[in-house]
Amino acid sequence: MMNRLRTHLKALALAFVVLAAMPAVANAACVSQQEARRFVNSGQAIPLSQAIRRAGVSGKVVRAALCKTRGNPPFYRLAVIGPGGRLNKIRIPAN
């Protein structure tokens, strides 16, 4: 019961992050895989696996892109198949 509640609370917190970032996401430009490597190698972004762990993303990541907006830190845009098979599109910090 407590694990289920924790999972729901994490999902709710993540939803608030996504909703708060919606205007910035609309103007975001995602970078190529090669440019994403440069961001990570230069320390401007953390590796995707580390960002996923930090954000507590559960489920299977089926698509990921490193994106940026002018004047804001980079972020990962993910498509995740969560429990129950539902596809969720989320945004997590890349720093």
Short mmCIF file of the C-alpha atoms (twelve columns), coordinates in Angstrom:
data_MODEL
# 
_entry.id   MODEL 
# 
loop_
_atom_site.group_PDB 
_atom_site.id 
_atom_site.type_symbol 
_atom_site.label_atom_id 
_atom_site.label_alt_id 
_atom_site.label_comp_id 
_atom_site.label_asym_id 
_atom_site.label_seq_id 
_atom_site.Cartn_x 
_atom_site.Cartn_y 
_atom_site.Cartn_z 
_atom_site.pdbx_PDB_model_num 
ATOM 1  C CA . MET A 1  0.000  0.000  0.000   1 
ATOM 2  C CA . MET A 2  2.779  2.483  0.934   1 
ATOM 3  C CA . ASN A 3  4.790  1.616  -2.200  1 
ATOM 4  C CA . ARG A 4  1.754  2.296  -4.345  1 
ATOM 5  C CA . LEU A 5  1.190  5.625  -2.581  1 
ATOM 6  C CA . ARG A 6  4.845  6.592  -3.070  1 
ATOM 7  C CA . THR A 7  4.617  5.718  -6.753  1 
ATOM 8  C CA . HIS A 8  1.511  7.864  -7.167  1 
ATOM 9  C CA . LEU A 9  3.101  10.761 -5.298  1 
ATOM 10 C CA . LYS A 10 6.207  10.571 -7.517  1 
ATOM 11 C CA . ALA A 11 4.004  10.570 -10.604 1 
ATOM 12 C CA . LEU A 12 2.058  13.559 -9.308  1 
ATOM 13 C CA . ALA A 13 5.244  15.496 -8.552  1 
ATOM 14 C CA . LEU A 14 6.584  14.713 -12.011 1 
ATOM 15 C CA . ALA A 15 3.311  15.876 -13.567 1 
ATOM 16 C CA . PHE A 16 3.671  19.239 -11.795 1 
ATOM 17 C CA . VAL A 17 7.200  19.595 -13.184 1 
ATOM 18 C CA . VAL A 18 5.943  18.830 -16.685 1 
ATOM 19 C CA . LEU A 19 3.019  21.248 -16.435 1 
ATOM 20 C CA . ALA A 20 5.202  24.028 -15.074 1 
ATOM 21 C CA . ALA A 21 7.585  23.619 -17.988 1 
ATOM 22 C CA . MET A 22 5.025  23.457 -20.778 1 
ATOM 23 C CA . PRO A 23 5.646  26.984 -22.191 1 
ATOM 24 C CA . ALA A 24 9.388  26.346 -22.338 1 
ATOM 25 C CA . VAL A 25 8.916  22.930 -23.956 1 
ATOM 26 C CA . ALA A 26 6.897  24.434 -26.796 1 
ATOM 27 C CA . ASN A 27 9.909  26.579 -27.803 1 
ATOM 28 C CA . ALA A 28 12.505 23.888 -27.208 1 
ATOM 29 C CA . ALA A 29 14.989 22.711 -29.799 1 
ATOM 30 C CA . CYS A 30 16.227 19.154 -29.447 1 
ATOM 31 C CA . VAL A 31 19.792 18.437 -30.472 1 
ATOM 32 C CA . SER A 32 21.383 15.641 -32.478 1 
ATOM 33 C CA . GLN A 33 22.900 12.647 -30.729 1 
ATOM 34 C CA . GLN A 34 26.371 13.951 -31.567 1 
ATOM 35 C CA . GLU A 35 25.594 17.375 -30.071 1 
ATOM 36 C CA . ALA A 36 24.055 15.690 -27.008 1 
ATOM 37 C CA . ARG A 37 27.356 13.851 -26.464 1 
ATOM 38 C CA . ARG A 38 29.182 17.191 -26.619 1 
ATOM 39 C CA . PHE A 39 26.797 18.618 -23.998 1 
ATOM 40 C CA . VAL A 40 27.498 15.663 -21.686 1 
ATOM 41 C CA . ASN A 41 31.259 15.606 -22.341 1 
ATOM 42 C CA . SER A 42 31.539 19.347 -21.647 1 
ATOM 43 C CA . GLY A 43 29.550 19.065 -18.401 1 
ATOM 44 C CA . GLN A 44 26.588 21.105 -19.672 1 
ATOM 45 C CA . ALA A 45 24.318 18.062 -19.199 1 
ATOM 46 C CA . ILE A 46 24.387 14.849 -17.189 1 
ATOM 47 C CA . PRO A 47 24.106 11.462 -18.919 1 
ATOM 48 C CA . LEU A 48 20.570 10.286 -19.668 1 
ATOM 49 C CA . SER A 49 20.839 7.279  -17.330 1 
ATOM 50 C CA . GLN A 50 21.794 9.545  -14.423 1 
ATOM 51 C CA . ALA A 51 18.928 11.978 -15.170 1 
ATOM 52 C CA . ILE A 52 16.442 9.084  -15.262 1 
ATOM 53 C CA . ARG A 53 17.667 7.768  -11.891 1 
ATOM 54 C CA . ARG A 54 17.537 11.231 -10.284 1 
ATOM 55 C CA . ALA A 55 13.991 11.844 -11.508 1 
ATOM 56 C CA . GLY A 56 12.815 8.403  -10.378 1 
ATOM 57 C CA . VAL A 57 11.377 7.541  -13.778 1 
ATOM 58 C CA . SER A 58 9.864  4.077  -13.797 1 
ATOM 59 C CA . GLY A 59 8.885  2.161  -16.881 1 
ATOM 60 C CA . LYS A 60 10.559 1.568  -20.222 1 
ATOM 61 C CA . VAL A 61 12.052 4.595  -21.970 1 
ATOM 62 C CA . VAL A 62 11.234 4.183  -25.661 1 
ATOM 63 C CA . ARG A 63 12.383 7.595  -26.891 1 
ATOM 64 C CA . ALA A 64 14.678 10.257 -25.490 1 
ATOM 65 C CA . ALA A 65 16.071 13.547 -26.737 1 
ATOM 66 C CA . LEU A 66 18.237 16.229 -25.180 1 
ATOM 67 C CA . CYS A 67 16.604 19.615 -25.699 1 
ATOM 68 C CA . LYS A 68 17.343 23.220 -24.849 1 
ATOM 69 C CA . THR A 69 15.606 26.566 -24.751 1 
ATOM 70 C CA . ARG A 70 17.248 29.958 -24.871 1 
ATOM 71 C CA . GLY A 71 18.400 31.052 -21.436 1 
ATOM 72 C CA . ASN A 72 17.396 27.823 -19.670 1 
ATOM 73 C CA . PRO A 73 19.334 24.684 -18.756 1 
ATOM 74 C CA . PRO A 74 19.031 21.643 -21.037 1 
ATOM 75 C CA . PHE A 75 16.473 18.912 -20.350 1 
ATOM 76 C CA . TYR A 76 15.578 15.455 -21.594 1 
ATOM 77 C CA . ARG A 77 12.261 14.878 -23.335 1 
ATOM 78 C CA . LEU A 78 11.210 11.244 -22.836 1 
ATOM 79 C CA . ALA A 79 8.525  8.862  -23.989 1 
ATOM 80 C CA . VAL A 80 8.067  6.203  -21.310 1 
ATOM 81 C CA . ILE A 81 5.842  3.147  -21.274 1 
ATOM 82 C CA . GLY A 82 4.704  2.982  -17.683 1 
ATOM 83 C CA . PRO A 83 3.007  0.313  -15.652 1 
ATOM 84 C CA . GLY A 84 -0.136 -0.841 -17.417 1 
ATOM 85 C CA . GLY A 85 1.351  -0.127 -20.848 1 
ATOM 86 C CA . ARG A 86 0.429  3.565  -20.988 1 
ATOM 87 C CA . LEU A 87 2.716  5.871  -22.987 1 
ATOM 88 C CA . ASN A 88 3.771  8.961  -21.023 1 
ATOM 89 C CA . LYS A 89 5.668  11.935 -22.404 1 
ATOM 90 C CA . ILE A 90 7.757  13.646 -19.743 1 
ATOM 91 C CA . ARG A 91 10.506 16.235 -19.336 1 
ATOM 92 C CA . ILE A 92 13.331 15.847 -16.816 1 
ATOM 93 C CA . PRO A 93 16.294 18.129 -15.989 1 
ATOM 94 C CA . ALA A 94 19.593 17.344 -17.678 1 
ATOM 95 C CA . ASN A 95 21.723 19.202 -15.154 1 
# 
